[in-house]
Every structure is written in C-alpha cells, then in structure tokens.
Coordinates of C-alpha atoms in Angstrom, one line a residue:
Chain A
X246 CA -45.6 44.6 14.9
X247 CA -42.9 43.1 12.7
X248 CA -42.2 39.4 13.1
X249 CA -38.9 37.6 12.9
X250 CA -38.9 33.8 12.9
X251 CA -35.9 31.7 13.7
X252 CA -35.4 28.0 13.1
X253 CA -34.6 25.6 14.7
X254 CA -35.4 26.8 18.2
X255 CA -33.1 24.2 19.6
X256 CA -30.6 21.7 18.2
X257 CA -28.3 19.1 19.5
X258 CA -25.4 17.9 17.4
X259 CA -22.2 15.9 17.6
X260 CA -18.8 17.6 17.7
X261 CA -17.4 18.1 14.3
X262 CA -20.7 18.5 12.5
X263 CA -22.2 21.6 11.0
X264 CA -25.5 23.3 12.0
X265 CA -27.5 25.8 10.0
X266 CA -29.8 28.3 11.7
X267 CA -32.3 30.3 9.7
X268 CA -33.7 33.7 10.4
X269 CA -36.7 35.0 8.4
X270 CA -38.5 38.3 8.5
X271 CA -42.2 37.3 8.0
X272 CA -44.0 40.5 7.3
X273 CA -41.3 42.9 6.2
X274 CA -38.1 43.1 4.1
X275 CA -34.9 43.2 6.0
X276 CA -31.9 45.0 4.4
X277 CA -29.8 44.1 7.4
X278 CA -29.8 41.3 9.9
X279 CA -27.6 40.9 12.9
X280 CA -26.5 37.7 14.6
X281 CA -25.9 37.6 18.3
X282 CA -24.6 34.9 20.6
X283 CA -25.6 34.7 24.3
X284 CA -23.9 32.4 26.8
X285 CA -25.7 31.5 30.0
X286 CA -26.3 34.5 32.3
X287 CA -24.4 36.8 29.9
X288 CA -25.2 39.6 27.5
X289 CA -25.9 39.4 23.8
X290 CA -22.7 39.7 22.0
X291 CA -22.8 40.8 18.4
X292 CA -21.2 38.3 16.1
X293 CA -21.8 39.7 12.6
X294 CA -23.9 42.0 10.5
X295 CA -25.2 40.6 7.3
X296 CA -26.5 42.8 4.4
X297 CA -28.6 41.4 1.6
X298 CA -26.5 40.6 -1.4
X299 CA -23.1 41.3 0.1
X300 CA -20.6 39.7 2.5
X301 CA -21.2 39.8 6.2
X302 CA -19.2 42.0 8.5
X303 CA -17.8 40.1 11.4
X304 CA -17.0 41.6 14.8
X305 CA -13.5 41.3 16.2
X306 CA -12.7 37.8 17.4
X307 CA -15.4 36.1 15.5
X308 CA -14.1 33.5 13.0
X309 CA -15.8 34.1 9.6
X310 CA -14.8 30.7 8.4
X311 CA -16.4 29.0 11.3
X312 CA -19.6 31.1 11.4
X313 CA -20.8 31.3 7.8
X314 CA -23.5 33.9 7.2
X315 CA -25.5 34.1 4.0
X316 CA -28.2 36.8 3.4
X317 CA -29.4 35.7 0.0
X318 CA -32.8 37.6 0.1
X319 CA -34.5 40.4 1.9
X320 CA -36.3 38.0 4.1
X321 CA -33.8 35.3 4.9
X322 CA -30.4 35.1 6.6
X323 CA -28.7 31.9 7.6
X324 CA -25.9 31.2 10.1
X325 CA -24.0 28.0 9.7
X326 CA -21.8 26.9 12.6
X327 CA -19.1 24.7 10.9
X328 CA -17.2 21.9 12.6
X329 CA -19.1 22.6 15.8
X330 CA -17.4 22.0 19.2
X331 CA -18.8 22.0 22.7
X332 CA -17.5 25.5 23.3
X333 CA -19.9 26.7 20.5
X334 CA -22.9 25.6 22.6
X335 CA -24.8 28.8 23.1
X336 CA -28.0 30.7 22.4
X337 CA -27.9 32.3 19.0
X338 CA -30.3 35.1 18.2
X339 CA -30.9 37.0 15.0
X340 CA -32.4 40.4 14.6
X341 CA -33.5 42.5 11.7
X342 CA -34.3 46.0 10.6
X343 CA -36.6 47.0 7.8
X344 CA -35.4 48.3 4.4
X345 CA -34.7 51.9 3.9
X346 CA -37.6 54.0 2.7
X347 CA -40.2 52.3 4.8
X348 CA -41.6 54.0 7.9
X349 CA -39.6 52.0 10.3
X350 CA -36.3 51.8 8.6
X351 CA -34.6 54.7 10.3
X352 CA -36.3 54.5 13.7
X353 CA -33.6 52.3 15.0
X354 CA -35.9 49.5 16.1
X355 CA -34.7 46.0 15.6
X356 CA -36.9 42.9 15.7
X357 CA -35.5 39.8 17.3
X358 CA -36.0 36.1 16.4
X359 CA -37.0 33.6 19.1
X360 CA -33.4 32.4 19.4
X361 CA -31.8 29.0 18.7
X362 CA -30.2 27.0 21.5
X363 CA -27.3 25.0 20.2
X364 CA -25.8 22.1 22.2
X365 CA -22.8 20.4 20.9
X366 CA -22.0 17.0 22.4
Chain B
X248 CA -16.4 51.2 18.6
X249 CA -19.3 51.6 21.0
X250 CA -19.0 50.3 24.6
X251 CA -22.0 50.1 26.9
X252 CA -21.6 49.6 30.6
X253 CA -24.6 48.7 32.8
X254 CA -25.1 48.8 36.6
X255 CA -26.0 47.1 38.8
X256 CA -25.6 43.5 37.7
X257 CA -28.3 42.3 40.1
X258 CA -31.1 44.2 41.8
X259 CA -33.5 43.0 44.4
X260 CA -36.5 45.0 45.4
X261 CA -39.8 44.6 47.3
X262 CA -43.0 44.6 45.4
X263 CA -44.2 48.2 45.0
X264 CA -40.7 49.7 45.3
X265 CA -39.0 51.5 42.4
X266 CA -36.0 50.1 40.5
X267 CA -33.4 52.1 38.7
X268 CA -30.8 50.7 36.2
X269 CA -28.1 52.9 34.8
X270 CA -26.0 52.7 31.6
X271 CA -23.2 54.7 30.2
X272 CA -22.0 54.6 26.6
X273 CA -18.8 55.7 24.9
X274 CA -19.6 56.7 21.4
X275 CA -21.0 60.3 21.4
X276 CA -22.5 59.7 17.9
X277 CA -24.9 57.1 19.3
X278 CA -28.4 58.4 19.2
X279 CA -30.7 55.5 19.8
X280 CA -31.0 53.9 23.2
X281 CA -33.5 51.0 23.7
X282 CA -34.1 48.9 26.8
X283 CA -35.0 45.2 26.5
X284 CA -36.5 42.8 29.0
X285 CA -35.5 39.1 28.6
X286 CA -37.0 36.2 30.4
X287 CA -35.1 33.0 30.6
X288 CA -34.7 31.2 27.3
X289 CA -36.7 33.8 25.4
X290 CA -36.0 36.6 23.0
X291 CA -35.3 40.1 24.2
X292 CA -38.5 42.3 24.2
X293 CA -38.3 46.0 23.6
X294 CA -39.9 47.8 26.6
X295 CA -39.0 51.4 25.9
X296 CA -36.5 53.4 23.8
X297 CA -35.3 56.9 23.6
X298 CA -33.6 59.0 21.0
X299 CA -31.0 61.7 21.5
X300 CA -33.4 64.6 20.7
X301 CA -35.4 63.7 23.8
X302 CA -34.3 63.8 27.5
X303 CA -37.0 61.7 29.0
X304 CA -39.8 59.3 27.9
X305 CA -42.4 57.6 30.0
X306 CA -44.8 54.7 29.4
X307 CA -47.0 53.9 32.3
X308 CA -44.7 52.5 35.1
X309 CA -41.6 52.6 32.9
X310 CA -39.5 55.7 32.2
X311 CA -36.1 56.3 30.6
X312 CA -33.9 59.4 31.0
X313 CA -31.0 60.4 28.8
X314 CA -28.1 62.7 29.5
X315 CA -26.2 63.1 26.3
X316 CA -23.6 65.4 27.8
X317 CA -22.7 62.8 30.4
X318 CA -23.4 59.9 28.0
X319 CA -25.6 58.0 30.3
X320 CA -29.2 56.9 30.4
X321 CA -31.3 55.2 33.0
X322 CA -34.4 53.0 33.2
X323 CA -36.9 53.6 36.0
X324 CA -39.6 51.2 36.9
X325 CA -42.1 52.3 39.5
X326 CA -44.5 50.2 41.5
X327 CA -42.6 47.1 40.7
X328 CA -44.5 43.8 40.4
X329 CA -43.3 40.2 40.6
X330 CA -43.8 39.8 36.9
X331 CA -41.2 42.6 36.3
X332 CA -38.6 40.0 37.4
X333 CA -36.3 39.4 34.5
X334 CA -33.0 40.4 33.0
X335 CA -32.9 43.9 31.6
X336 CA -30.5 45.1 29.0
X337 CA -29.7 48.6 27.8
X338 CA -28.2 49.1 24.3
X339 CA -26.9 51.9 22.1
X340 CA -26.6 52.5 18.4
X341 CA -26.5 55.0 15.6
X342 CA -29.1 54.1 13.0
X343 CA -28.5 56.8 10.3
X344 CA -25.0 55.4 9.7
X345 CA -26.7 52.7 7.7
X346 CA -26.6 50.1 10.3
X347 CA -28.5 49.7 13.5
X348 CA -25.7 47.8 15.2
X349 CA -27.0 47.5 18.7
X350 CA -24.3 47.1 21.4
X351 CA -25.7 45.7 24.6
X352 CA -24.8 46.3 28.2
X353 CA -24.0 43.4 30.4
X354 CA -27.6 43.1 31.8
X355 CA -29.3 43.6 35.2
X356 CA -31.0 40.7 36.8
X357 CA -34.0 42.2 38.6
X358 CA -35.8 40.2 41.3
X359 CA -39.1 41.6 42.7
X360 CA -40.1 39.9 45.9
X361 CA -43.8 39.8 46.9

C-alpha cells in the first residue's frame, strides 16, 4: 500500500518559536495533501487542504498566517506552526491522495502519516 | 459543508458480542464513507470503506451498511475480541469534486472486555 511519512514524530518547543512538520508520500505522487489536528480524546479536525503548486485552502477558524502550509512538490507538504503557544500543543496528522490518472486517485482513499505530537512549553 | 455525527461516543462490550456504531452525514453529494480505527498515539488505519453505489460491504468480522436516502451508515463488528479495543471514526467525502476532503465523526471509544 501507499506510504506517507511524517517528521518529526514528536517535538517540544518553547513558546514563541516556530516548528516545521514535513509530510512525504514515499511511493506515490500526491496532488493533494490534508492537514488535520487532533486534541486528546477528540476527533481529527481538518485544518487545511494543500495542492501542489498553489495556495492552501484553510478551514474556517484556522489562521493561515499562523499555520503556514507549503506544497512545493508532488511528494512533500510542510506545515509550519509560527509563534507557537501552549494552546497549539496537539497531534498533527497529514494525509495524501494520489495524482489523478492513477488507479487509486478517484477511489477516495487517503493515506495518513504517522502524526506529529507537538508540545509547546 | 459536510457534517458527520457519530454515536455512541463510548461502547463497552463483552468479548464475542457484536458492536454497532452509527453515523449520519449532512451532504447528500457525499459518496465515499470510510471507517478508521485509531489506537492511542497512532495514525488512523482504514478498516473498511463503502461507496454510494453499494448498500453493504463485508470483510470477515467487519461490515458496513449505507442508507443514502436516510444519509446514515453503520459499522458492525461481530465476535469482538480484546484487540478490537480502540477508537473508531467514521468519515464522509465526495472524491470526484477534485478533493477528497474527509470530514470525520467525533469517534467511538470501543472497549472489549475479556
């Protein structure tokens, strides 16, 4: 099956600093990647949709200037949490779908990364 | 936009019993409904999915049913085992629109007691 790798798996930072999380599709090309945030014992909340070569689309209530998303290639999307604060501490998970034209692209299946646990002190 | 509701939030069963989790969705255009199992601190794992042209799908002890008219779908786990204990999420999306924006339900914490 398709593999999505996320790095780092966990990170601790000081309040006010920025943290970058990478999401890579290892064996397929991803036109679209999605970033989710999950607080303890809660569901996965979609933060934004990133498309290769264009600006990300953010969900309502998500600050685009705080959560910077870059999808510079078909295999890499990055999420940067800028000026992190303790309330940003969460589990961030990316997911990806394959490019159109491949066998899997329109099946609907998404492939998830391992997740990144961010703790802001 | 799409809204997915999931019930119950917690479910406790004895080993060998069946477990049923139900979800409803709001967007009638949604046509892809996956179910994920998530263990603590790990990524969601797809366990089964169903598309709108199918009413029921089964994979060993797991089955999913879909009622498009009522806009609800359910997960059925038979002969539950302790290793089935996890949080289960339903989701809905509409892939042909160019995205596969999955909207998740709130989750069901399933506990299977030996």
